[in-house]
Amino acid sequence: EAGVAQSPRYKIIEKRQSVAFWCNPISGHATLYWYQQILGQGPKLLIQFQNNGVVDDSQLPKDRFSAERLKGVDSTLKIQPAKLEDSAVYLCASSKLIVTSNEQFFGPGTRLTVL
Amino acid sequence: DQQVKQNSPSLSVQEGRISILNCDYTNSMFDYFLWYKKYPAEGPTFLISISSIKDKNEDGRFTVFLNKSAKHLSLHIVPSQPGDSAVYFCAALTGGGADGLTFGKGTHLIIQP
């Protein structure tokens, strides 16, 4: 079974530029998550999709961050414009269902550096 | 406000001995807890979980203990092996997982030969 795919793996941009990340979840997984992991911290949930609908985006900085999952499969996360504090690893995860025993499968992440 | 706390940033253990990683939480609505393991440049991988209706769950060398009254859980690894060297994250969620996972800051476990 193929895992969660993410691209690019690394990205360096200057502040105020735009950047987009792509995620392809495990086949058949209805739920998709985007997490932000700042150095020295644990991952923090940004947004959660169930199929192509948003379940939770309460921690997404909506003035600069946006995400979509148009066909209920792959997803993109965009930052526009980027700030220095957006430097982090952006992790995508997927799971089969929203159930109590939720095991989420993570991709390798995209490491973003904002200069 | 850290709802899941891992107060030890790092832990060094000799190969063959027991590794004990601790985690505390403040949100009494959490009812499912998971441990994830992370190697550098990789995403976290699921290790073991426990429901709040249990106080222990075992899987091979890994055992998780939950003390609900103290809002504390621990991960025991016996015996510790060099491949166990990684960052371990404690995570929690509420019923239905609607909020996604809430992670601690992680503990870097180093297994010394």
mmCIF file of N, CA, C and O in Angstrom, chain A residues 17-97:
data_model
loop_
_atom_site.group_PDB
_atom_site.id
_atom_site.type_symbol
_atom_site.label_atom_id
_atom_site.label_comp_id
_atom_site.label_asym_id
_atom_site.label_seq_id
_atom_site.Cartn_x
_atom_site.Cartn_y
_atom_site.Cartn_z
ATOM 1 N N GLN A 17 6.576 36.226 -0.441
ATOM 2 C CA GLN A 17 6.306 35.393 -1.618
ATOM 3 C C GLN A 17 5.195 34.393 -1.314
ATOM 4 O O GLN A 17 4.771 34.232 -0.171
ATOM 5 N N SER A 18 4.731 33.711 -2.367
ATOM 6 C CA SER A 18 3.697 32.685 -2.226
ATOM 7 C C SER A 18 4.309 31.307 -2.380
ATOM 8 O O SER A 18 5.346 31.141 -3.046
ATOM 9 N N VAL A 19 3.649 30.321 -1.792
ATOM 10 C CA VAL A 19 4.134 28.948 -1.898
ATOM 11 C C VAL A 19 2.936 28.012 -1.798
ATOM 12 O O VAL A 19 1.919 28.336 -1.166
ATOM 13 N N ALA A 20 3.055 26.861 -2.456
ATOM 14 C CA ALA A 20 1.981 25.865 -2.411
ATOM 15 C C ALA A 20 2.574 24.489 -2.178
ATOM 16 O O ALA A 20 3.644 24.157 -2.712
ATOM 17 N N PHE A 21 1.869 23.705 -1.391
ATOM 18 C CA PHE A 21 2.273 22.341 -1.097
ATOM 19 C C PHE A 21 1.187 21.397 -1.578
ATOM 20 O O PHE A 21 0.000 21.716 -1.523
ATOM 21 N N TRP A 22 1.613 20.202 -1.973
ATOM 22 C CA TRP A 22 0.666 19.226 -2.504
ATOM 23 C C TRP A 22 0.714 17.942 -1.680
ATOM 24 O O TRP A 22 1.787 17.550 -1.184
ATOM 25 N N CYS A 23 -0.451 17.306 -1.523
ATOM 26 C CA CYS A 23 -0.540 16.063 -0.772
ATOM 27 C C CYS A 23 -1.469 15.091 -1.472
ATOM 28 O O CYS A 23 -2.576 15.459 -1.895
ATOM 29 N N ASN A 24 -1.022 13.845 -1.588
ATOM 30 C CA ASN A 24 -1.875 12.773 -2.102
ATOM 31 C C ASN A 24 -2.019 11.733 -1.003
ATOM 32 O O ASN A 24 -1.046 11.073 -0.634
ATOM 33 N N PRO A 25 -3.208 11.577 -0.433
ATOM 34 C CA PRO A 25 -3.372 10.660 0.703
ATOM 35 C C PRO A 25 -3.373 9.201 0.263
ATOM 36 O O PRO A 25 -3.345 8.891 -0.928
ATOM 37 N N ILE A 26 -3.436 8.323 1.232
ATOM 38 C CA ILE A 26 -3.542 6.896 0.946
ATOM 39 C C ILE A 26 -4.896 6.637 0.279
ATOM 40 O O ILE A 26 -5.919 7.210 0.699
ATOM 41 N N SER A 27 -4.884 5.789 -0.726
ATOM 42 C CA SER A 27 -6.103 5.508 -1.481
ATOM 43 C C SER A 27 -7.216 5.018 -0.569
ATOM 44 O O SER A 27 -7.015 4.121 0.264
ATOM 45 N N GLY A 28 -8.384 5.627 -0.719
ATOM 46 C CA GLY A 28 -9.525 5.206 0.082
ATOM 47 C C GLY A 28 -9.681 5.926 1.407
ATOM 48 O O GLY A 28 -10.690 5.758 2.092
ATOM 49 N N HIS A 29 -8.693 6.735 1.775
ATOM 50 C CA HIS A 29 -8.796 7.480 3.032
ATOM 51 C C HIS A 29 -9.640 8.726 2.825
ATOM 52 O O HIS A 29 -9.310 9.600 2.038
ATOM 53 N N ALA A 30 -10.729 8.792 3.578
ATOM 54 C CA ALA A 30 -11.668 9.892 3.402
ATOM 55 C C ALA A 30 -11.217 11.171 4.100
ATOM 56 O O ALA A 30 -11.570 12.268 3.690
ATOM 57 N N THR A 31 -10.449 11.016 5.168
ATOM 58 C CA THR A 31 -10.091 12.187 5.978
ATOM 59 C C THR A 31 -8.650 12.586 5.712
ATOM 60 O O THR A 31 -7.747 11.746 5.678
ATOM 61 N N LEU A 32 -8.434 13.876 5.529
ATOM 62 C CA LEU A 32 -7.100 14.417 5.245
ATOM 63 C C LEU A 32 -6.838 15.590 6.177
ATOM 64 O O LEU A 32 -7.727 16.408 6.442
ATOM 65 N N TYR A 33 -5.616 15.620 6.699
ATOM 66 C CA TYR A 33 -5.220 16.656 7.658
ATOM 67 C C TYR A 33 -3.953 17.354 7.154
ATOM 68 O O TYR A 33 -3.067 16.722 6.580
ATOM 69 N N TRP A 34 -3.859 18.643 7.455
ATOM 70 C CA TRP A 34 -2.622 19.387 7.307
ATOM 71 C C TRP A 34 -2.182 19.844 8.705
ATOM 72 O O TRP A 34 -2.965 20.433 9.452
ATOM 73 N N TYR A 35 -0.909 19.554 9.026
ATOM 74 C CA TYR A 35 -0.323 19.975 10.297
ATOM 75 C C TYR A 35 0.881 20.868 10.008
ATOM 76 O O TYR A 35 1.584 20.687 9.005
ATOM 77 N N GLN A 36 1.150 21.783 10.924
ATOM 78 C CA GLN A 36 2.350 22.614 10.887
ATOM 79 C C GLN A 36 3.224 22.226 12.075
ATOM 80 O O GLN A 36 2.754 22.215 13.218
ATOM 81 N N GLN A 37 4.490 21.891 11.801
ATOM 82 C CA GLN A 37 5.409 21.562 12.893
ATOM 83 C C GLN A 37 6.568 22.543 12.893
ATOM 84 O O GLN A 37 7.467 22.451 12.041
ATOM 85 N N ILE A 38 6.559 23.441 13.845
ATOM 86 C CA ILE A 38 7.660 24.384 14.027
ATOM 87 C C ILE A 38 8.764 23.677 14.800
ATOM 88 O O ILE A 38 8.495 22.822 15.647
ATOM 89 N N LEU A 39 9.994 24.029 14.515
ATOM 90 C CA LEU A 39 11.152 23.380 15.137
ATOM 91 C C LEU A 39 11.018 23.366 16.660
ATOM 92 O O LEU A 39 10.761 24.395 17.285
ATOM 93 N N GLY A 40 11.160 22.160 17.244
ATOM 94 C CA GLY A 40 11.094 22.029 18.693
ATOM 95 C C GLY A 40 9.692 21.875 19.248
ATOM 96 O O GLY A 40 9.517 21.767 20.462
ATOM 97 N N GLN A 41 8.709 21.876 18.364
ATOM 98 C CA GLN A 41 7.316 21.739 18.788
ATOM 99 C C GLN A 41 6.720 20.456 18.205
ATOM 100 O O GLN A 41 7.284 19.849 17.294
ATOM 101 N N GLY A 42 5.570 20.070 18.740
ATOM 102 C CA GLY A 42 4.829 18.981 18.123
ATOM 103 C C GLY A 42 3.990 19.516 16.971
ATOM 104 O O GLY A 42 3.764 20.717 16.862
ATOM 105 N N PRO A 43 3.535 18.637 16.089
ATOM 106 C CA PRO A 43 2.679 19.085 14.988
ATOM 107 C C PRO A 43 1.400 19.739 15.521
ATOM 108 O O PRO A 43 0.834 19.298 16.523
ATOM 109 N N LYS A 44 0.961 20.784 14.818
ATOM 110 C CA LYS A 44 -0.269 21.485 15.176
ATOM 111 C C LYS A 44 -1.235 21.416 14.012
ATOM 112 O O LYS A 44 -0.871 21.734 12.880
ATOM 113 N N LEU A 45 -2.463 20.988 14.287
ATOM 114 C CA LEU A 45 -3.451 20.838 13.224
ATOM 115 C C LEU A 45 -3.807 22.198 12.631
ATOM 116 O O LEU A 45 -4.131 23.139 13.358
ATOM 117 N N LEU A 46 -3.761 22.291 11.302
ATOM 118 C CA LEU A 46 -4.187 23.501 10.610
ATOM 119 C C LEU A 46 -5.597 23.344 10.062
ATOM 120 O O LEU A 46 -6.450 24.222 10.216
ATOM 121 N N ILE A 47 -5.839 22.228 9.379
ATOM 122 C CA ILE A 47 -7.130 22.026 8.738
ATOM 123 C C ILE A 47 -7.373 20.543 8.562
ATOM 124 O O ILE A 47 -6.432 19.767 8.386
ATOM 125 N N GLN A 48 -8.655 20.177 8.610
ATOM 126 C CA GLN A 48 -9.064 18.788 8.449
ATOM 127 C C GLN A 48 -10.203 18.718 7.448
ATOM 128 O O GLN A 48 -11.183 19.469 7.542
ATOM 129 N N PHE A 49 -10.065 17.820 6.468
ATOM 130 C CA PHE A 49 -11.098 17.583 5.453
ATOM 131 C C PHE A 49 -11.720 16.204 5.659
ATOM 132 O O PHE A 49 -11.036 15.242 5.995
ATOM 133 N N GLN A 50 -13.021 16.126 5.423
ATOM 134 C CA GLN A 50 -13.705 14.849 5.301
ATOM 135 C C GLN A 50 -14.220 14.825 3.864
ATOM 136 O O GLN A 50 -15.104 15.617 3.512
ATOM 137 N N ASN A 51 -13.635 13.929 3.053
ATOM 138 C CA ASN A 51 -13.869 13.961 1.601
ATOM 139 C C ASN A 51 -13.473 15.353 1.098
ATOM 140 O O ASN A 51 -12.345 15.757 1.309
ATOM 141 N N ASN A 52 -14.345 16.109 0.473
ATOM 142 C CA ASN A 52 -13.923 17.430 -0.002
ATOM 143 C C ASN A 52 -14.475 18.571 0.849
ATOM 144 O O ASN A 52 -14.373 19.738 0.464
ATOM 145 N N GLY A 53 -15.043 18.231 2.022
ATOM 146 C CA GLY A 53 -15.579 19.250 2.908
ATOM 147 C C GLY A 53 -14.669 19.514 4.097
ATOM 148 O O GLY A 53 -13.996 18.605 4.580
ATOM 149 N N VAL A 54 -14.646 20.767 4.563
ATOM 150 C CA VAL A 54 -13.815 21.139 5.709
ATOM 151 C C VAL A 54 -14.524 20.769 7.011
ATOM 152 O O VAL A 54 -15.673 21.148 7.227
ATOM 153 N N VAL A 55 -13.838 19.998 7.869
ATOM 154 C CA VAL A 55 -14.380 19.618 9.176
ATOM 155 C C VAL A 55 -13.951 20.622 10.237
ATOM 156 O O VAL A 55 -14.743 21.019 11.094
ATOM 157 N N ASP A 56 -12.680 21.024 10.169
ATOM 158 C CA ASP A 56 -12.143 21.932 11.188
ATOM 159 C C ASP A 56 -11.025 22.761 10.562
ATOM 160 O O ASP A 56 -10.070 22.194 10.051
ATOM 161 N N ASP A 57 -11.170 24.058 10.580
ATOM 162 C CA ASP A 57 -10.092 24.955 10.137
ATOM 163 C C ASP A 57 -9.897 26.074 11.143
ATOM 164 O O ASP A 57 -9.451 27.176 10.795
ATOM 165 N N SER A 58 -10.218 25.795 12.402
ATOM 166 C CA SER A 58 -10.180 26.825 13.435
ATOM 167 C C SER A 58 -8.783 27.364 13.708
ATOM 168 O O SER A 58 -8.626 28.486 14.196
ATOM 169 N N GLN A 59 -7.744 26.580 13.411
ATOM 170 C CA GLN A 59 -6.379 27.035 13.683
ATOM 171 C C GLN A 59 -5.646 27.439 12.409
ATOM 172 O O GLN A 59 -4.442 27.641 12.432
ATOM 173 N N LEU A 60 -6.357 27.571 11.323
ATOM 174 C CA LEU A 60 -5.746 27.995 10.061
ATOM 175 C C LEU A 60 -5.750 29.523 9.987
ATOM 176 O O LEU A 60 -6.818 30.145 10.087
ATOM 177 N N PRO A 61 -4.584 30.156 9.828
ATOM 178 C CA PRO A 61 -4.540 31.625 9.690
ATOM 179 C C PRO A 61 -5.113 32.036 8.327
ATOM 180 O O PRO A 61 -4.406 32.123 7.330
ATOM 181 N N LYS A 62 -6.376 32.277 8.305
ATOM 182 C CA LYS A 62 -7.087 32.393 7.024
ATOM 183 C C LYS A 62 -6.742 33.658 6.247
ATOM 184 O O LYS A 62 -7.082 33.757 5.059
ATOM 185 N N ASP A 63 -6.057 34.613 6.902
ATOM 186 C CA ASP A 63 -5.666 35.803 6.151
ATOM 187 C C ASP A 63 -4.548 35.498 5.167
ATOM 188 O O ASP A 63 -4.355 36.228 4.191
ATOM 189 N N ARG A 64 -3.830 34.397 5.403
ATOM 190 C CA ARG A 64 -2.712 34.096 4.512
ATOM 191 C C ARG A 64 -2.662 32.647 4.051
ATOM 192 O O ARG A 64 -2.024 32.326 3.059
ATOM 193 N N PHE A 65 -3.317 31.767 4.774
ATOM 194 C CA PHE A 65 -3.304 30.344 4.448
ATOM 195 C C PHE A 65 -4.634 29.948 3.808
ATOM 196 O O PHE A 65 -5.699 30.405 4.234
ATOM 197 N N SER A 66 -4.552 29.077 2.815
ATOM 198 C CA SER A 66 -5.763 28.502 2.241
ATOM 199 C C SER A 66 -5.480 27.054 1.862
ATOM 200 O O SER A 66 -4.329 26.679 1.616
ATOM 201 N N ALA A 67 -6.519 26.247 1.841
ATOM 202 C CA ALA A 67 -6.354 24.839 1.479
ATOM 203 C C ALA A 67 -7.598 24.375 0.755
ATOM 204 O O ALA A 67 -8.696 24.881 0.991
ATOM 205 N N GLU A 68 -7.392 23.424 -0.138
ATOM 206 C CA GLU A 68 -8.542 22.867 -0.844
ATOM 207 C C GLU A 68 -8.318 21.388 -1.110
ATOM 208 O O GLU A 68 -7.185 20.917 -1.169
ATOM 209 N N ARG A 69 -9.428 20.708 -1.289
ATOM 210 C CA ARG A 69 -9.407 19.284 -1.625
ATOM 211 C C ARG A 69 -10.584 19.065 -2.566
ATOM 212 O O ARG A 69 -11.618 18.546 -2.185
ATOM 213 N N LEU A 70 -10.402 19.498 -3.793
ATOM 214 C CA LEU A 70 -11.521 19.661 -4.717
ATOM 215 C C LEU A 70 -12.273 18.374 -5.035
ATOM 216 O O LEU A 70 -13.480 18.350 -5.055
ATOM 217 N N LYS A 71 -11.585 17.297 -5.295
ATOM 218 C CA LYS A 71 -12.264 16.067 -5.704
ATOM 219 C C LYS A 71 -12.265 15.020 -4.592
ATOM 220 O O LYS A 71 -12.500 13.840 -4.850
ATOM 221 N N GLY A 72 -11.981 15.468 -3.376
ATOM 222 C CA GLY A 72 -11.989 14.543 -2.251
ATOM 223 C C GLY A 72 -10.820 13.588 -2.230
ATOM 224 O O GLY A 72 -10.856 12.593 -1.503
ATOM 225 N N VAL A 73 -9.784 13.891 -3.017
ATOM 226 C CA VAL A 73 -8.608 13.009 -3.013
ATOM 227 C C VAL A 73 -7.393 13.840 -2.595
ATOM 228 O O VAL A 73 -7.170 14.038 -1.398
ATOM 229 N N ASP A 74 -6.630 14.354 -3.563
ATOM 230 C CA ASP A 74 -5.448 15.118 -3.183
ATOM 231 C C ASP A 74 -5.811 16.538 -2.753
ATOM 232 O O ASP A 74 -6.932 17.008 -2.977
ATOM 233 N N SER A 75 -4.834 17.180 -2.123
ATOM 234 C CA SER A 75 -5.086 18.485 -1.519
ATOM 235 C C SER A 75 -3.894 19.404 -1.726
ATOM 236 O O SER A 75 -2.752 18.946 -1.884
ATOM 237 N N THR A 76 -4.157 20.708 -1.727
ATOM 238 C CA THR A 76 -3.088 21.694 -1.768
ATOM 239 C C THR A 76 -3.258 22.665 -0.604
ATOM 240 O O THR A 76 -4.384 23.010 -0.221
ATOM 241 N N LEU A 77 -2.138 23.079 -0.054
ATOM 242 C CA LEU A 77 -2.091 24.091 1.000
ATOM 243 C C LEU A 77 -1.277 25.259 0.460
ATOM 244 O O LEU A 77 -0.173 25.042 -0.051
ATOM 245 N N LYS A 78 -1.801 26.456 0.552
ATOM 246 C CA LYS A 78 -1.119 27.629 0.016
ATOM 247 C C LYS A 78 -0.893 28.671 1.104
ATOM 248 O O LYS A 78 -1.741 28.848 1.991
ATOM 249 N N ILE A 79 0.228 29.353 0.993
ATOM 250 C CA ILE A 79 0.538 30.462 1.885
ATOM 251 C C ILE A 79 0.821 31.682 1.007
ATOM 252 O O ILE A 79 1.657 31.621 0.108
ATOM 253 N N GLN A 80 0.089 32.751 1.266
ATOM 254 C CA GLN A 80 0.253 33.957 0.458
ATOM 255 C C GLN A 80 -0.210 35.185 1.231
ATOM 256 O O GLN A 80 -1.415 35.309 1.506
ATOM 257 N N PRO A 81 0.669 36.100 1.605
ATOM 258 C CA PRO A 81 2.118 36.054 1.482
ATOM 259 C C PRO A 81 2.760 35.376 2.685
ATOM 260 O O PRO A 81 2.195 35.379 3.783
ATOM 261 N N ALA A 82 3.924 34.801 2.489
ATOM 262 C CA ALA A 82 4.603 34.087 3.575
ATOM 263 C C ALA A 82 5.296 35.068 4.521
ATOM 264 O O ALA A 82 5.759 36.139 4.117
ATOM 265 N N LYS A 83 5.358 34.679 5.794
ATOM 266 C CA LYS A 83 6.072 35.426 6.811
ATOM 267 C C LYS A 83 7.201 34.562 7.363
ATOM 268 O O LYS A 83 7.188 33.337 7.208
ATOM 269 N N LEU A 84 8.133 35.218 8.031
ATOM 270 C CA LEU A 84 9.271 34.479 8.586
ATOM 271 C C LEU A 84 8.812 33.357 9.519
ATOM 272 O O LEU A 84 9.388 32.256 9.518
ATOM 273 N N GLU A 85 7.758 33.638 10.306
ATOM 274 C CA GLU A 85 7.301 32.649 11.290
ATOM 275 C C GLU A 85 6.597 31.455 10.664
ATOM 276 O O GLU A 85 6.204 30.514 11.374
ATOM 277 N N ASP A 86 6.411 31.468 9.347
ATOM 278 C CA ASP A 86 5.813 30.314 8.669
ATOM 279 C C ASP A 86 6.855 29.220 8.399
ATOM 280 O O ASP A 86 6.498 28.134 7.920
ATOM 281 N N SER A 87 8.112 29.508 8.691
ATOM 282 C CA SER A 87 9.157 28.482 8.526
ATOM 283 C C SER A 87 8.830 27.303 9.424
ATOM 284 O O SER A 87 8.717 27.442 10.642
ATOM 285 N N ALA A 88 8.661 26.136 8.816
ATOM 286 C CA ALA A 88 8.200 24.952 9.555
ATOM 287 C C ALA A 88 8.189 23.767 8.595
ATOM 288 O O ALA A 88 8.432 23.916 7.394
ATOM 289 N N VAL A 89 7.890 22.604 9.151
ATOM 290 C CA VAL A 89 7.601 21.431 8.320
ATOM 291 C C VAL A 89 6.087 21.305 8.237
ATOM 292 O O VAL A 89 5.397 21.345 9.259
ATOM 293 N N TYR A 90 5.583 21.162 7.029
ATOM 294 C CA TYR A 90 4.137 21.016 6.820
ATOM 295 C C TYR A 90 3.861 19.546 6.518
ATOM 296 O O TYR A 90 4.334 18.996 5.521
ATOM 297 N N LEU A 91 3.109 18.945 7.410
ATOM 298 C CA LEU A 91 2.828 17.518 7.332
ATOM 299 C C LEU A 91 1.393 17.285 6.873
ATOM 300 O O LEU A 91 0.466 17.937 7.354
ATOM 301 N N CYS A 92 1.246 16.359 5.970
ATOM 302 C CA CYS A 92 -0.079 15.926 5.550
ATOM 303 C C CYS A 92 -0.310 14.529 6.119
ATOM 304 O O CYS A 92 0.611 13.705 6.176
ATOM 305 N N ALA A 93 -1.520 14.268 6.562
ATOM 306 C CA ALA A 93 -1.860 12.951 7.094
ATOM 307 C C ALA A 93 -3.227 12.553 6.568
ATOM 308 O O ALA A 93 -4.029 13.403 6.164
ATOM 309 N N SER A 94 -3.492 11.253 6.573
ATOM 310 C CA SER A 94 -4.815 10.795 6.161
ATOM 311 C C SER A 94 -5.250 9.642 7.050
ATOM 312 O O SER A 94 -4.422 8.969 7.688
ATOM 313 N N SER A 95 -6.562 9.426 7.109
ATOM 314 C CA SER A 95 -7.111 8.307 7.867
ATOM 315 C C SER A 95 -8.399 7.860 7.211
ATOM 316 O O SER A 95 -8.986 8.575 6.407
ATOM 317 N N LYS A 96 -8.834 6.660 7.616
ATOM 318 C CA LYS A 96 -9.989 6.073 6.936
ATOM 319 C C LYS A 96 -11.288 6.772 7.307
ATOM 320 O O LYS A 96 -12.078 7.145 6.483
ATOM 321 N N LEU A 97 -11.494 6.964 8.604
ATOM 322 C CA LEU A 97 -12.764 7.519 9.073
ATOM 323 C C LEU A 97 -12.509 8.344 10.313
ATOM 324 O O LEU A 97 -11.500 8.204 10.972
#
